[in-house]
Coordinates of C-alpha atoms and ligand atoms in Angstrom, one line a residue:
M1 CA -13.6 -58.9 -55.5
L2 CA -16.2 -57.8 -58.0
R3 CA -18.3 -56.5 -55.1
S4 CA -15.5 -54.5 -53.7
T5 CA -14.9 -53.0 -57.1
F6 CA -18.6 -52.0 -57.3
Q7 CA -18.5 -50.5 -53.8
T8 CA -15.2 -48.7 -54.5
L9 CA -16.6 -47.2 -57.7
S10 CA -19.8 -45.9 -56.1
K11 CA -18.0 -44.6 -53.1
R12 CA -15.4 -42.8 -55.1
T13 CA -17.9 -41.7 -57.7
F14 CA -19.4 -39.4 -55.1
S15 CA -16.4 -38.7 -53.0
S16 CA -15.1 -35.1 -53.0
T17 CA -11.4 -35.9 -52.7
S18 CA -9.1 -36.2 -55.7
I19 CA -7.2 -39.4 -55.4
N20 CA -5.1 -39.8 -58.5
P21 CA -4.8 -37.8 -61.7
Y22 CA -5.4 -40.1 -64.6
K23 CA -5.8 -39.0 -68.2
V24 CA -8.5 -41.1 -69.8
A25 CA -9.6 -41.2 -73.5
V26 CA -12.8 -42.7 -74.8
L27 CA -12.8 -43.5 -78.6
G28 CA -16.4 -43.7 -79.8
A29 CA -17.5 -41.4 -77.0
S30 CA -20.8 -40.2 -78.6
G31 CA -22.3 -43.7 -79.1
G32 CA -24.7 -45.7 -77.0
I33 CA -22.0 -46.9 -74.7
G34 CA -19.7 -44.0 -75.1
Q35 CA -22.0 -41.4 -73.6
P36 CA -23.0 -43.1 -70.4
L37 CA -19.4 -44.5 -70.0
S38 CA -18.0 -41.0 -70.3
L39 CA -20.6 -39.8 -67.7
L40 CA -19.5 -42.5 -65.3
L41 CA -15.8 -41.6 -65.9
K42 CA -16.6 -37.9 -65.3
L43 CA -17.9 -39.0 -61.9
N44 CA -14.8 -41.0 -61.1
H45 CA -12.4 -38.8 -59.0
N46 CA -9.4 -40.9 -60.3
V47 CA -10.0 -39.3 -63.6
T48 CA -8.8 -35.7 -63.9
D49 CA -8.4 -35.3 -67.6
L50 CA -11.2 -36.8 -69.8
R51 CA -10.8 -36.8 -73.6
L52 CA -13.7 -37.8 -75.8
Y53 CA -13.2 -38.7 -79.4
D54 CA -15.8 -39.6 -82.0
L55 CA -16.5 -39.1 -85.7
R56 CA -19.6 -37.1 -84.7
N57 CA -20.8 -35.0 -81.8
A58 CA -17.8 -35.5 -79.4
K59 CA -17.6 -31.8 -78.7
G60 CA -21.3 -31.6 -77.8
V61 CA -21.0 -34.6 -75.4
A62 CA -17.8 -33.1 -73.9
T63 CA -19.4 -29.7 -73.4
D64 CA -22.4 -31.2 -71.8
L65 CA -20.3 -33.3 -69.3
S66 CA -18.0 -30.4 -68.6
H67 CA -20.7 -28.7 -66.6
I68 CA -20.7 -31.4 -64.0
P69 CA -18.7 -30.1 -61.0
T70 CA -16.2 -33.0 -60.5
N71 CA -12.5 -32.6 -60.6
S72 CA -11.9 -33.5 -64.2
T73 CA -11.6 -31.4 -67.3
V74 CA -13.4 -32.7 -70.4
K75 CA -12.5 -32.0 -74.0
G76 CA -14.1 -33.2 -77.2
F77 CA -12.2 -34.1 -80.3
A78 CA -13.5 -34.7 -83.8
P79 CA -11.5 -35.2 -87.0
D80 CA -12.6 -32.0 -88.9
Q81 CA -10.7 -29.1 -90.5
Q82 CA -10.2 -27.4 -87.2
Q83 CA -8.8 -30.6 -85.6
P84 CA -7.0 -32.6 -88.4
D85 CA -5.0 -34.4 -85.7
A86 CA -7.9 -35.0 -83.4
L87 CA -7.2 -38.6 -82.6
R88 CA -3.5 -37.9 -81.9
D89 CA -4.5 -35.0 -79.6
T90 CA -7.1 -37.1 -77.8
I91 CA -4.8 -40.0 -76.9
K92 CA -1.4 -38.2 -76.4
D93 CA 0.0 -39.0 -72.9
S94 CA -3.2 -40.8 -71.9
D95 CA -3.0 -43.4 -69.1
L96 CA -6.1 -45.3 -70.3
I97 CA -7.8 -45.6 -73.7
L98 CA -11.2 -47.1 -73.8
I99 CA -12.5 -48.2 -77.2
P100 CA -16.2 -48.6 -77.7
A101 CA -16.0 -47.3 -81.4
G102 CA -17.8 -49.6 -83.8
V103 CA -21.2 -50.9 -84.9
P104 CA -23.5 -52.8 -82.6
R105 CA -25.5 -55.9 -83.4
K106 CA -29.1 -56.1 -84.7
P107 CA -31.4 -59.0 -84.1
G108 CA -30.2 -62.2 -86.0
M109 CA -26.6 -61.1 -86.1
T110 CA -23.7 -62.7 -84.2
R111 CA -20.8 -60.7 -82.9
D112 CA -18.7 -62.2 -85.6
D113 CA -21.0 -60.5 -88.2
L114 CA -19.6 -57.2 -86.9
F115 CA -16.0 -58.2 -87.8
N116 CA -15.9 -56.7 -91.3
I117 CA -16.7 -53.2 -90.1
N118 CA -15.3 -53.2 -86.6
A119 CA -12.0 -54.9 -87.5
G120 CA -11.1 -51.9 -89.7
I121 CA -12.1 -49.3 -87.2
V122 CA -10.2 -50.9 -84.4
H123 CA -7.2 -51.5 -86.6
D124 CA -7.0 -47.9 -87.7
L125 CA -7.4 -46.6 -84.1
A126 CA -4.7 -49.0 -82.9
Q127 CA -2.3 -47.7 -85.6
T128 CA -2.5 -44.2 -84.1
I129 CA -2.3 -45.5 -80.5
A130 CA 0.9 -47.4 -81.5
K131 CA 2.5 -44.2 -82.7
E132 CA 1.1 -41.7 -80.2
A133 CA 0.3 -43.5 -76.9
P134 CA 2.0 -46.8 -76.8
N135 CA 2.3 -46.8 -73.0
S136 CA -1.4 -46.4 -72.3
S137 CA -3.5 -49.2 -70.9
I138 CA -5.9 -50.1 -73.8
L139 CA -9.4 -51.4 -73.0
V140 CA -11.1 -52.9 -76.0
I141 CA -14.9 -52.9 -75.9
S142 CA -15.7 -53.1 -79.6
N143 CA -17.0 -56.5 -80.8
P144 CA -16.1 -59.1 -81.6
V145 CA -13.7 -58.8 -78.6
N146 CA -12.3 -62.3 -79.3
S147 CA -10.9 -60.9 -82.6
T148 CA -10.5 -57.1 -82.0
V149 CA -8.1 -57.6 -79.1
P150 CA -5.7 -59.8 -81.2
I151 CA -6.0 -57.1 -83.9
V152 CA -4.8 -54.4 -81.5
A153 CA -2.0 -56.7 -80.3
E154 CA -0.8 -57.4 -83.9
V155 CA -0.8 -53.7 -84.8
L156 CA 1.2 -52.8 -81.7
K157 CA 3.7 -55.7 -82.5
E158 CA 4.1 -54.3 -86.0
H159 CA 5.3 -51.0 -84.4
N160 CA 7.4 -52.8 -81.8
V161 CA 5.5 -51.3 -78.9
Y162 CA 3.3 -54.3 -77.8
N163 CA 3.0 -54.6 -74.0
P164 CA 0.8 -57.6 -73.3
K165 CA 0.3 -56.4 -69.7
K166 CA -1.6 -53.3 -70.9
L167 CA -4.0 -54.7 -73.4
F168 CA -7.4 -55.8 -72.1
G169 CA -10.6 -57.1 -73.7
V170 CA -13.4 -55.9 -71.5
T171 CA -15.5 -58.9 -70.4
T172 CA -16.9 -57.3 -67.2
L173 CA -20.4 -57.4 -68.6
D174 CA -20.3 -61.2 -68.4
L175 CA -19.4 -60.9 -64.7
I176 CA -22.1 -58.4 -63.8
R177 CA -24.7 -60.4 -65.7
S178 CA -23.6 -63.6 -63.8
S179 CA -24.0 -61.8 -60.5
R180 CA -27.4 -60.5 -61.3
F181 CA -28.9 -63.6 -62.9
L182 CA -27.6 -65.9 -60.2
S183 CA -29.0 -63.7 -57.5
E184 CA -32.4 -63.7 -59.2
I185 CA -32.6 -67.4 -58.9
L186 CA -31.2 -67.7 -55.4
K187 CA -33.0 -64.6 -54.2
T188 CA -29.8 -63.2 -52.8
D189 CA -28.0 -59.9 -52.9
P190 CA -26.5 -59.5 -56.4
T191 CA -23.5 -57.5 -55.1
K192 CA -22.5 -60.6 -53.0
E193 CA -22.6 -63.1 -55.9
H194 CA -19.4 -63.6 -57.8
V195 CA -19.1 -66.1 -60.6
N196 CA -15.7 -67.0 -62.1
V197 CA -16.3 -66.5 -65.8
I198 CA -13.5 -67.6 -68.2
G199 CA -12.9 -68.1 -72.0
G200 CA -13.9 -65.3 -74.3
H201 CA -16.8 -62.8 -74.9
S202 CA -19.3 -64.4 -77.2
G203 CA -21.9 -67.2 -76.8
I204 CA -20.3 -70.5 -76.1
T205 CA -16.9 -69.0 -75.5
I206 CA -18.3 -67.5 -72.2
I207 CA -17.9 -70.1 -69.5
P208 CA -19.3 -69.4 -66.0
I209 CA -17.9 -71.9 -63.5
L210 CA -20.9 -72.6 -61.4
S211 CA -19.4 -75.8 -59.9
Q212 CA -17.0 -73.6 -57.8
L213 CA -19.9 -71.9 -56.0
E214 CA -21.2 -73.6 -52.9
N215 CA -24.7 -72.0 -53.1
C216 CA -25.1 -73.4 -56.7
S217 CA -25.2 -76.9 -55.4
T218 CA -28.8 -76.4 -54.3
L219 CA -29.8 -75.7 -58.0
S220 CA -31.1 -78.5 -60.2
Q221 CA -29.1 -79.4 -63.4
E222 CA -31.9 -77.8 -65.4
Q223 CA -31.7 -74.6 -63.5
K224 CA -27.9 -74.6 -63.9
N225 CA -28.2 -75.2 -67.6
E226 CA -30.7 -72.3 -68.0
L227 CA -28.5 -70.0 -66.0
I228 CA -25.4 -70.9 -68.0
H229 CA -27.3 -70.3 -71.3
R230 CA -28.6 -66.9 -70.0
I231 CA -25.1 -65.8 -69.1
Q232 CA -23.7 -66.9 -72.4
F233 CA -26.5 -65.3 -74.4
G234 CA -27.3 -62.3 -72.2
G235 CA -26.3 -60.0 -75.0
D236 CA -28.9 -61.5 -77.3
E237 CA -31.6 -60.8 -74.7
V238 CA -30.8 -57.1 -74.9
V239 CA -30.4 -57.1 -78.7
K240 CA -33.8 -58.7 -79.1
A241 CA -35.5 -56.4 -76.6
K242 CA -34.0 -53.3 -78.3
D243 CA -35.4 -54.7 -81.6
G244 CA -33.0 -53.1 -84.0
A245 CA -31.9 -50.2 -81.9
G246 CA -28.6 -51.7 -80.9
S247 CA -27.2 -53.8 -78.1
A248 CA -26.3 -53.4 -74.4
T249 CA -25.2 -49.8 -73.7
L250 CA -26.1 -48.8 -70.2
S251 CA -25.1 -52.1 -68.5
M252 CA -22.0 -52.0 -70.7
A253 CA -21.1 -48.5 -69.6
Y254 CA -21.4 -49.6 -66.0
A255 CA -19.2 -52.6 -66.7
G256 CA -16.6 -50.5 -68.6
A257 CA -16.4 -47.9 -65.9
T258 CA -16.1 -50.6 -63.3
F259 CA -13.2 -52.2 -65.2
A260 CA -11.5 -48.9 -65.9
D261 CA -11.7 -48.0 -62.2
A262 CA -10.0 -51.3 -61.4
V263 CA -7.2 -50.7 -63.9
M264 CA -6.6 -47.2 -62.4
R265 CA -6.6 -48.6 -58.9
G266 CA -4.0 -51.1 -60.0
L267 CA -1.9 -48.4 -61.6
N268 CA -2.1 -46.6 -58.3
D269 CA -0.6 -49.6 -56.6
E270 CA -3.7 -50.6 -54.7
K271 CA -3.2 -54.2 -53.6
N272 CA -5.4 -57.2 -54.5
V273 CA -7.3 -55.6 -57.4
V274 CA -8.6 -58.7 -59.2
M275 CA -10.9 -58.7 -62.2
S276 CA -11.5 -61.0 -65.1
S277 CA -10.4 -59.9 -68.6
F278 CA -9.5 -61.3 -72.0
V279 CA -5.8 -60.9 -72.1
D280 CA -2.6 -62.3 -73.6
S281 CA -2.4 -65.4 -71.5
P282 CA -0.1 -68.4 -71.0
L283 CA -3.0 -70.6 -70.0
F284 CA -3.5 -72.2 -73.5
K285 CA -0.7 -70.8 -75.5
N286 CA 0.7 -74.3 -76.0
E287 CA -2.5 -75.1 -77.9
G288 CA -2.2 -72.0 -80.1
I289 CA -4.7 -69.9 -78.1
D290 CA -2.9 -66.6 -77.3
F291 CA -5.7 -64.8 -75.5
F292 CA -8.0 -66.1 -72.8
A293 CA -10.3 -64.5 -70.2
S294 CA -9.6 -65.3 -66.6
K295 CA -9.0 -63.5 -63.3
V296 CA -6.0 -61.2 -63.4
T297 CA -4.4 -59.2 -60.7
L298 CA -4.0 -55.5 -61.8
G299 CA -1.0 -53.5 -60.7
P300 CA 1.2 -50.5 -61.5
N301 CA 2.3 -52.2 -64.7
G302 CA -1.1 -53.5 -65.8
V303 CA -1.5 -57.3 -65.5
E304 CA 0.6 -58.4 -62.6
K305 CA -0.6 -62.0 -62.4
I306 CA -2.9 -64.2 -64.5
H307 CA -4.8 -66.7 -62.3
E308 CA -5.4 -70.3 -62.9
F309 CA -9.1 -70.9 -63.1
G310 CA -9.3 -73.9 -60.8
K311 CA -11.2 -77.2 -61.0
L312 CA -13.9 -77.7 -63.5
N313 CA -16.6 -80.4 -63.5
Q314 CA -17.1 -82.7 -66.6
H315 CA -19.7 -80.4 -68.2
E316 CA -17.5 -77.4 -67.8
N317 CA -14.5 -79.2 -69.2
E318 CA -16.7 -80.1 -72.3
M319 CA -17.7 -76.4 -72.5
L320 CA -14.0 -75.4 -72.3
E321 CA -13.1 -77.7 -75.2
T322 CA -15.8 -76.2 -77.5
C323 CA -14.8 -72.7 -76.3
K324 CA -11.2 -73.3 -77.2
E325 CA -12.0 -74.4 -80.8
T326 CA -14.1 -71.2 -81.4
L327 CA -11.6 -68.9 -79.7
K328 CA -8.7 -70.2 -81.7
K329 CA -10.6 -69.4 -84.9
N330 CA -11.7 -66.0 -83.7
I331 CA -8.1 -65.1 -82.7
E332 CA -6.6 -66.3 -86.0
K333 CA -9.2 -64.3 -87.9
G334 CA -7.9 -61.2 -86.2
Y335 CA -4.3 -62.1 -87.0
T336 CA -5.1 -62.8 -90.6
F337 CA -6.9 -59.4 -91.0
V338 CA -3.8 -57.5 -89.8
K339 CA -1.5 -59.7 -92.0
N340 CA -3.7 -59.0 -95.1
K341 CA -3.6 -55.2 -94.4
K342 CA 0.2 -55.0 -95.0
Ligands
NAD401 P1 -23.0 -47.1 -81.3 O1 -23.2 -47.2 -82.7 O2 -24.1 -46.5 -80.5 O3 -21.8 -46.2 -81.0 C1 -20.5 -46.4 -81.6 C2 -19.9 -45.0 -81.8 O4 -18.6 -45.3 -82.4 C3 -20.6 -44.1 -82.7 O5 -20.8 -42.8 -82.0 C4 -19.7 -43.9 -83.9 O6 -19.8 -42.6 -84.5 C5 -18.4 -44.2 -83.3 N1 -17.4 -44.5 -84.3 C6 -17.5 -45.3 -85.4 N2 -16.3 -45.4 -86.0 C7 -15.4 -44.6 -85.3 C8 -14.1 -44.3 -85.5 N3 -13.4 -44.8 -86.5 N4 -13.5 -43.5 -84.6 C9 -14.2 -43.0 -83.5 N5 -15.5 -43.3 -83.3 C10 -16.1 -44.1 -84.2 O7 -22.6 -48.5 -80.7 P2 -22.5 -49.0 -79.2 O8 -23.8 -49.5 -78.8 O9 -21.9 -47.9 -78.4 O10 -21.5 -50.2 -79.3 C11 -20.2 -50.0 -79.7 C12 -19.4 -51.3 -79.8 O11 -19.4 -52.0 -78.5 C13 -20.1 -52.4 -80.7 O12 -19.1 -53.0 -81.4 C14 -20.7 -53.4 -79.7 O13 -20.9 -54.6 -80.2 C15 -19.7 -53.3 -78.6 N6 -20.2 -53.8 -77.3 C16 -19.3 -54.6 -76.6 C17 -19.6 -55.1 -75.3 C18 -18.6 -55.9 -74.5 O14 -19.1 -56.5 -73.5 N7 -17.4 -55.8 -74.8 C19 -20.9 -54.8 -74.8 C20 -21.8 -54.0 -75.6 C21 -21.4 -53.6 -76.8
LMR402 C1 -23.1 -57.9 -75.0 O1 -22.6 -58.9 -74.4 O2 -24.2 -57.4 -74.6 C2 -22.3 -57.2 -76.0 O3 -21.2 -58.0 -76.5 C3 -23.1 -56.7 -77.2 C4 -23.7 -57.8 -78.0 O4 -23.6 -57.8 -79.2 O5 -24.4 -58.7 -77.5

């Protein structure tokens, strides 16, 4: 399914026909992710109205992108004297809101170390979304995703506008890394490798289910362990290589644009659009874990179906238990933050 999503995105990216008019807002559009993400959305013919919001330079980025001859209009919004209601104007009537606003990691930091700054940013953005665009699909990229998604949910609940089918934590980067890293070992076509990745989006909460892949049975246990570790800590690889200049931006922009395309295709009633995402999920609710990443079918109302993740081997079951402990704490941390804001 991931392959077909990639193929559809690249086909439509350069197609000349307008398919569906979606209004898409990017909050944090001038950042490392925001700029290339906005470029990819500008190339997507499902997007006809692209709104870019940031505390700095959104108008510059929008003007730059607006010269590209695709079907969409692009407008930049910044909260200054000329646009005191910039955020409201950005998101009003939007179909999709992507949120990459927030600070990225530096070497030595965990995603959770970003909580103190990013929780507040996401909380405040969600307050305005709740008032001005409660029917949009909300795609949260800002880390720590395991906590920022519950924060958005709680804010929407406070305003009585929470629709669990339309809130997504974007975990697509874990999928694309899995495809790429596995193909490097097997020497196969990365677009044909699809790993079922479940859990959350940070270190040990990321669980790639290799036992479900026939071609992984040829790998030694050591190779599998190395691959699992690389998928779980792929983000650290980029943070280390960037050496203080941030975290993944370009691969994340690709991942975010791929996921946004899938959400729009679902809204457009395309059948069998299946992607993994960190969503409000029944899978472990009875254990107090309200959000979990697994495959979901996307449709006109957002999440149409949350898939069971299938059989795990003993090692994967152990990983799942550790994942759940951390995930529960991450989710509760988000809830507590919103409660203390009242
Ligand atoms: P960046 O610092 O380059 O860009 C962030 C942008 O957000 C900046 O332009 C900044 O001005 C803007 N911003 C800050 N506060 C804002 C606010 N209140 N309203 C609007 N805009 C605001 O960072 P980046 O590299 O683009 O990363 C952004 C976030 O995405 C980080 O939290 C990072 O950890 C996360 N991330 C998530 C994934 C994922 O897989 N979900 C992958 C990579 C990065
Ligand atoms: C990633 O997986 O690359 C992102 O979550 C950014 C990070 O901090 O690692």
